[in-house]
Coordinates of C-alpha atoms in Angstrom, one line a residue:
X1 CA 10.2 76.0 137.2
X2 CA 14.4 76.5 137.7
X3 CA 16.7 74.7 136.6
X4 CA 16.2 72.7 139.9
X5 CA 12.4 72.1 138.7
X6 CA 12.5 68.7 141.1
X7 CA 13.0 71.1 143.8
X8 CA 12.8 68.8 147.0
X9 CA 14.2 65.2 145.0
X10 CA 17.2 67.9 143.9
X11 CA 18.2 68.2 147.9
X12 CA 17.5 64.7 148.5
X13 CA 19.6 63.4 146.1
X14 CA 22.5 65.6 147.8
X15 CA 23.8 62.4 148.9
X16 CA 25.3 63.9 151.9
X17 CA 25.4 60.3 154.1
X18 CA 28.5 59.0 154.4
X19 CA 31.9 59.5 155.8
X20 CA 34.8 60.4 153.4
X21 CA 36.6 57.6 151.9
X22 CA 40.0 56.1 153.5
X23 CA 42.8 56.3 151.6
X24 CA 42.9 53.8 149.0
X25 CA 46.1 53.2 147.3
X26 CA 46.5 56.6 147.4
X27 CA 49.9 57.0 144.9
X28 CA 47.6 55.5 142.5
X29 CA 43.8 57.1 142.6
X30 CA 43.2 60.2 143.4
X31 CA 40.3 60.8 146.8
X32 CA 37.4 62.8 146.3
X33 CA 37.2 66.5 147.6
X34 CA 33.4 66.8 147.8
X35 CA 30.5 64.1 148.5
X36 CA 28.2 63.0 145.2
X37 CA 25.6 66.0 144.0
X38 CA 23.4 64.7 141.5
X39 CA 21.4 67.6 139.7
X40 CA 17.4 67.2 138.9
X41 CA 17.5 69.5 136.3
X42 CA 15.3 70.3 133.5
X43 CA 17.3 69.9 130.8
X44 CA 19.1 66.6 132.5
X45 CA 19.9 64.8 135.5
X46 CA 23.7 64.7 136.5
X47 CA 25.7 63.4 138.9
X48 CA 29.0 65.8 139.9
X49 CA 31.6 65.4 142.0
X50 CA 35.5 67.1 142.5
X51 CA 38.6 65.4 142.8
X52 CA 41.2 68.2 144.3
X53 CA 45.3 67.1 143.2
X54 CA 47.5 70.2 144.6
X55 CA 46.2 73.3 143.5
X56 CA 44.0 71.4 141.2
X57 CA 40.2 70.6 140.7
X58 CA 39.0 67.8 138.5
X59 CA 34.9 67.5 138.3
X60 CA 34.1 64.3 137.6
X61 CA 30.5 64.2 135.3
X62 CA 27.6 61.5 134.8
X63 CA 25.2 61.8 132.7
X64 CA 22.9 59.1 131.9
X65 CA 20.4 59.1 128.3
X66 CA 16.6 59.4 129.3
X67 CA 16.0 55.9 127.2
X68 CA 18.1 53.1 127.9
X69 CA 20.9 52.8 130.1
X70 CA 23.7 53.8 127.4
X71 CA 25.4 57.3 129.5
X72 CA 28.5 60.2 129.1
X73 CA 31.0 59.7 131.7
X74 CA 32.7 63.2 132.0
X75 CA 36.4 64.5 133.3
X76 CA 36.7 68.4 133.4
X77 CA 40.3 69.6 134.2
X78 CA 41.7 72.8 134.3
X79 CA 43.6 74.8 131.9
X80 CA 43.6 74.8 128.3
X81 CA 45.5 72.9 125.3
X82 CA 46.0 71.1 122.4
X83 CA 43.1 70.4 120.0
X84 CA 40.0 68.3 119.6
X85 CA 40.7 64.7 119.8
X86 CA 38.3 61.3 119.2
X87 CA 39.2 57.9 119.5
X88 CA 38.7 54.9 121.7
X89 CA 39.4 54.9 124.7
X90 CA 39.5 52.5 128.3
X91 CA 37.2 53.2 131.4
X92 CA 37.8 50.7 134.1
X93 CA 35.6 49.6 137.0
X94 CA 37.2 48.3 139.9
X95 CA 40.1 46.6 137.2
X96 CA 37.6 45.6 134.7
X97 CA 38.2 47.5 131.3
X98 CA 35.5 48.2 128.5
X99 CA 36.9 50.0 125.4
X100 CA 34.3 52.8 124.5
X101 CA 34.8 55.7 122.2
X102 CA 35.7 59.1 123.8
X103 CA 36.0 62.5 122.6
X104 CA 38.1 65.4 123.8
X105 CA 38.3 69.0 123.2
X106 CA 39.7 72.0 124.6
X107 CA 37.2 74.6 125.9
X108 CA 39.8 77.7 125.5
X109 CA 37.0 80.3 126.9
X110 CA 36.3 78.8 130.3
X111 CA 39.9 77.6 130.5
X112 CA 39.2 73.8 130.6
X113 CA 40.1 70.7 128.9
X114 CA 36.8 68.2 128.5
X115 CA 36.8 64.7 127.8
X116 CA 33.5 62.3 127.4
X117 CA 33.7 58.4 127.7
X118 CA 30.3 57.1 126.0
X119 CA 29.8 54.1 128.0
X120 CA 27.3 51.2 127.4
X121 CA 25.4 50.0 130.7
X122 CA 25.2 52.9 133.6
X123 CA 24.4 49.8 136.3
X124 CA 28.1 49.2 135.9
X125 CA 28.5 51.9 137.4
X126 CA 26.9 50.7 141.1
X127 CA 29.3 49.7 143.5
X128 CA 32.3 50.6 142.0
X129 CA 35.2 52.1 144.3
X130 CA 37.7 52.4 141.9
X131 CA 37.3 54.4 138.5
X132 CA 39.9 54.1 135.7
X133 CA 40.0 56.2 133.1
X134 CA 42.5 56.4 129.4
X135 CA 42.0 58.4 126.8
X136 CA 45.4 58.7 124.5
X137 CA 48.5 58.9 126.7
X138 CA 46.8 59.9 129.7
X139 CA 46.0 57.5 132.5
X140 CA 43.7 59.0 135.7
X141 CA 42.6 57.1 138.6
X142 CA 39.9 57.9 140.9
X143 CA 38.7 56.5 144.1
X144 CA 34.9 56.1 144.4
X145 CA 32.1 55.7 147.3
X146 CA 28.6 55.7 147.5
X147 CA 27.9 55.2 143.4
X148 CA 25.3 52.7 144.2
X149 CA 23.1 55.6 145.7
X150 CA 24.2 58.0 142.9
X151 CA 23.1 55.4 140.0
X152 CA 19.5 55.0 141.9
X153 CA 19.2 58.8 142.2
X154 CA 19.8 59.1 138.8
X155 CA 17.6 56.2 137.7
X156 CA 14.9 58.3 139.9
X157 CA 16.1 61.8 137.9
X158 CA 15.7 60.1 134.5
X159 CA 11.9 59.0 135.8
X160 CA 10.7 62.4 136.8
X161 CA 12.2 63.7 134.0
X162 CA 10.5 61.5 131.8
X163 CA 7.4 62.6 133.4
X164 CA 7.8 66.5 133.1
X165 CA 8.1 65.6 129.6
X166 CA 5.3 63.5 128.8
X167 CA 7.2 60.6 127.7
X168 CA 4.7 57.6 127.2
X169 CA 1.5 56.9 125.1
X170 CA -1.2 58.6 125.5
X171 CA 1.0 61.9 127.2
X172 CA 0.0 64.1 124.7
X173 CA -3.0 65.0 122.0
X174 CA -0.3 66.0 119.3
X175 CA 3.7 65.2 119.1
X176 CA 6.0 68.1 118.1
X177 CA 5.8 68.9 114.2
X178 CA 9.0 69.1 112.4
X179 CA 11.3 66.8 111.6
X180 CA 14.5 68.8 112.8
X181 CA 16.7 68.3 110.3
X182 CA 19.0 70.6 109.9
X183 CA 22.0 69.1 108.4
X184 CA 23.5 69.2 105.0
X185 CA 26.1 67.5 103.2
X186 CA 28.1 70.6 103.2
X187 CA 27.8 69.9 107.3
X188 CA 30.6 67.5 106.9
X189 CA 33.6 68.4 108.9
X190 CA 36.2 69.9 106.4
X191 CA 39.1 68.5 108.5
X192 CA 38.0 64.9 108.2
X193 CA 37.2 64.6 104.5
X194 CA 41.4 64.0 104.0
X195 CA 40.5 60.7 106.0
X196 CA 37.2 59.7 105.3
X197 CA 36.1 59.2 108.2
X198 CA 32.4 57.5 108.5
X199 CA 29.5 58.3 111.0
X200 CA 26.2 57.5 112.1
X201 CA 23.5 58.5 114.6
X202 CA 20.7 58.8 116.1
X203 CA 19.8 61.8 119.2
X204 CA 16.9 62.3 121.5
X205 CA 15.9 66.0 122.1
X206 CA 14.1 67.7 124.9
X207 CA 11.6 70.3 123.9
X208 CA 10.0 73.0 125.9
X209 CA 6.5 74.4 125.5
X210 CA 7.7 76.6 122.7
X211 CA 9.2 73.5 120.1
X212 CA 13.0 75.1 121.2
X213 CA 15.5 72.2 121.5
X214 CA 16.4 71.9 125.7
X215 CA 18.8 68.9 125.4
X216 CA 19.8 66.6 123.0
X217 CA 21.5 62.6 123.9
X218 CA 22.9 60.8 121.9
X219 CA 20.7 56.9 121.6
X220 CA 22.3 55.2 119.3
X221 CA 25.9 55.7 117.5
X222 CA 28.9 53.7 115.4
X223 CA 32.0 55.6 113.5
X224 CA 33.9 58.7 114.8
X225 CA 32.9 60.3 117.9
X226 CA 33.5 64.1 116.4
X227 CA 30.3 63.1 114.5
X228 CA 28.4 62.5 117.7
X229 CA 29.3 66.1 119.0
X230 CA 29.1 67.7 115.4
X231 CA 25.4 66.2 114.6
X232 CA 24.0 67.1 118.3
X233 CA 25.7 70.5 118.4
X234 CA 23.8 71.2 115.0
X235 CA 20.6 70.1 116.7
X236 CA 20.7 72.2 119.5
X237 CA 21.6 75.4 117.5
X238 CA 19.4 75.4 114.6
X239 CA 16.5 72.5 115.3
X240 CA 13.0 74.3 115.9
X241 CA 9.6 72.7 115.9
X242 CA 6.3 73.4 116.4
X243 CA 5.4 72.4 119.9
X244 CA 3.3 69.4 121.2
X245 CA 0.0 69.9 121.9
X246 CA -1.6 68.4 125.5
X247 CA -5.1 67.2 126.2
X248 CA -5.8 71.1 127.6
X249 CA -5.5 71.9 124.4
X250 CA -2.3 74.2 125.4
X251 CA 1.5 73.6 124.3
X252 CA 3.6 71.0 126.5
X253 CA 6.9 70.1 126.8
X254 CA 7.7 66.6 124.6
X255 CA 10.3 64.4 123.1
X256 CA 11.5 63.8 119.8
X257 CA 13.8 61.0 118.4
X258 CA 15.6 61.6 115.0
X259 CA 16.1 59.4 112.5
X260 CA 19.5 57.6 112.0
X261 CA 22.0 60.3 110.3
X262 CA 25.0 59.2 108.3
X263 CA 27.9 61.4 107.3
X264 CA 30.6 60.1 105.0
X265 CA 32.3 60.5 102.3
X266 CA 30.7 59.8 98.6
X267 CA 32.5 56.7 97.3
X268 CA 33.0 55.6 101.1
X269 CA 30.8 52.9 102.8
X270 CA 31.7 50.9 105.7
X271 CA 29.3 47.7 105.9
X272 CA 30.8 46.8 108.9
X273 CA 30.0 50.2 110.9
X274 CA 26.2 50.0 109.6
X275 CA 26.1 46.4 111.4
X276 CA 27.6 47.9 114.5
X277 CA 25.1 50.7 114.7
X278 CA 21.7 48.6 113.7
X279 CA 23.3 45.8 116.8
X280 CA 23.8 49.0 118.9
X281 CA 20.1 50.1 117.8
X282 CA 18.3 47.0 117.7
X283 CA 19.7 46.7 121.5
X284 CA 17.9 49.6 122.8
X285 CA 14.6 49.3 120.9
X286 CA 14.2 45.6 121.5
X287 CA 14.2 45.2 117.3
X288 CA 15.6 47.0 114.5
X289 CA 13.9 50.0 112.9
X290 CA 12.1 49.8 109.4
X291 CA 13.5 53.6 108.3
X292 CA 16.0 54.8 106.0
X293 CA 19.0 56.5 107.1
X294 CA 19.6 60.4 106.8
X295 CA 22.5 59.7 104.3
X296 CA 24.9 62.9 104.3
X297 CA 27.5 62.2 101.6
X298 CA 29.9 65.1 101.2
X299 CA 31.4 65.3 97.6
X300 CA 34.6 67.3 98.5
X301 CA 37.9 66.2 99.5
X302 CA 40.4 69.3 99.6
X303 CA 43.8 69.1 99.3
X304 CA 44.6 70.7 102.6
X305 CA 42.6 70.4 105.8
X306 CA 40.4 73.4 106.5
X307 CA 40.2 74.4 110.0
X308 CA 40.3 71.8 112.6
X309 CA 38.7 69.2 114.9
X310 CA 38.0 71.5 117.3
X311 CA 36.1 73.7 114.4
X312 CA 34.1 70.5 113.7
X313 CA 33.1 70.1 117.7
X314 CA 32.6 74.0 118.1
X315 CA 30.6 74.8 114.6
X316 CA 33.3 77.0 112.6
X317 CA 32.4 79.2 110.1
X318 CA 29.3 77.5 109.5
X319 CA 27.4 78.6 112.4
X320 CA 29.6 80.2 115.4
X321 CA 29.2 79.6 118.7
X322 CA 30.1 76.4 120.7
X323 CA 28.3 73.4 119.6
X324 CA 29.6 70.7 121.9
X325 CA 28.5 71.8 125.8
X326 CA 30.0 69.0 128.5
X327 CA 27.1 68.1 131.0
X328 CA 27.0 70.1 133.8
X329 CA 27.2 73.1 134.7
X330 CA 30.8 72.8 135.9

């Protein structure tokens, strides 16, 4: 199959109903240019849809995680500047604010600037008309329609994805061997050792018939949001495994959940951000975990910063290439 491999579902969720919004305090959000397109594709279901201000397009991205309800909320603007930037940051539904933490980074080849709310609960999300978004200094309002439709196409996307691969027990006659890990101490971001900054995760990943990495979400996740990017960039690049194995006997498509990976500095350890991320875990398994963490401790602290955040979000001298890709294809 293409990238559309729901074929038929990919149309209907087109979500081409519905007149275009009235102006709705109009100084203050901006009105949407195109109606809702949620994407079935393989390697993720998205919703997309474009906010034209003058001569200027902002795509607006959802992307919700295949387990759970946790989901990236993307804005893709035009141009390029500054460097990579984490910290937390506001989204607001129809006035109502939850502090989440956000990542942004400057995509200097496809002349874009892309920043990623990673929000709790994507029902929020349903019957909202107005979206507010802050990240830093900048403040961006956007008027909304029809996001009740777009959060049940997408809760459809996640449950044919699901299906294509084999998600459930019983799916498959062998899981994926390989335990994907790929990361090192030496991993940890040069830039941040100066600060000591603290991370942990844990990622889904999509495989194909072959064991090659397709997608990777992030499940669970407490500390700096560079780590989030850094740890699933790795993944994608370098993760290979041997593939599932179905009752036919032949390779299939599966799903593989990492362990929780912690980066930080040796001497460093933030009790408090362990607690947040076995709540934040406990929440989407229904329990805690009985597993020990992947504990990367980096041993070096320079004296000057090497490279930079967006190094850390696009792989550096380590491994080249762009590590961090927004959802979407926009």
């Amino acid at each position: 199959m293409g990238r559309s491999m729901l074929g038929a579902a990919a149309a209907a969720a087109a979500l081409a109903s519905g007149a275009m919004p009235a102006p709705v305090a109009a100084q203050e959000a901006y009105l949407p240019s195109t109606r809702w397109q949620v994407d079935f594709g393989q390697d993720g279901c998205v919703a997309l849809r474009d906010f034209a201000v003058g001569e200027q397009t902002y795509h607006l991205v959802v992307k919700p995680n295949l387990i759970g309800e946790r989901y990236e909320l993307a804005l893709i603007e035009p141009g390029w500047r500054g460097k990579t930037q984490s910290r937390a940051a506001t989204i607001g539904f129809d006035g109502a604010a939850q502090q989440v933490p956000a990542l942004r980074y400057a995509d200097q080849q496809a002349g874009r600037v892309v920043t990623s709310w990673f929000a709790e609960d994507l029902r929020d999300l349903a019957g909202v008309e107005r979206l507010d978004l802050q990240f830093a200094g900048q403040r961006m309002a956007f008027a909304l329609t029809q996001t009740g439709p777009v959060v049940e196409a997408l809760s459809a996307c996640r449950e044919q994805l699901a299906d294509y691969y084999n998600m459930g027990e019983g799916r498959l006659a062998e899981g994926p061997k390989g335990d994907g890990m790929v990361f090192h101490a030496r991993n940890y971001p040069k830039f941040l050792g100066l600060d000591g900054e603290e991370g942990i995760i844990r990622a889904m990943l999509l495989l194909d018939e072959t064991g090659a990495v397709v997608d990777c979400s992030l499940l669970s996740f407490a500390g700096d949001a560079i780590f989030m990017a850094h740890s699933c960039g790795m993944l994608r690049e370098l993760a290979r495994f041997e593939p599932a194995i179905g009752h036919n006997g032949a390779p299939a498509r599966s799903v593989h959940i990492t362990p929780a990976i912690h980066w930080r500095i040796a001497g460093n350890k933030s009790d408090a951000l362990s607690e947040q991320f076995l709540a934040r875990d406990a929440l989407l398994w229904g329990g805690v975990r009985e597993e020990e963490p992947l504990l990367l401790e980096s041993r070096k602290v320079g004296d000057a910063r090497e490279g930079g955040r967006n190094d850390a979000v696009r792989g550096g001298d380590d491994h080249g290439g762009r590590l961090l890709r927004p959802p979407g294809k926009r």
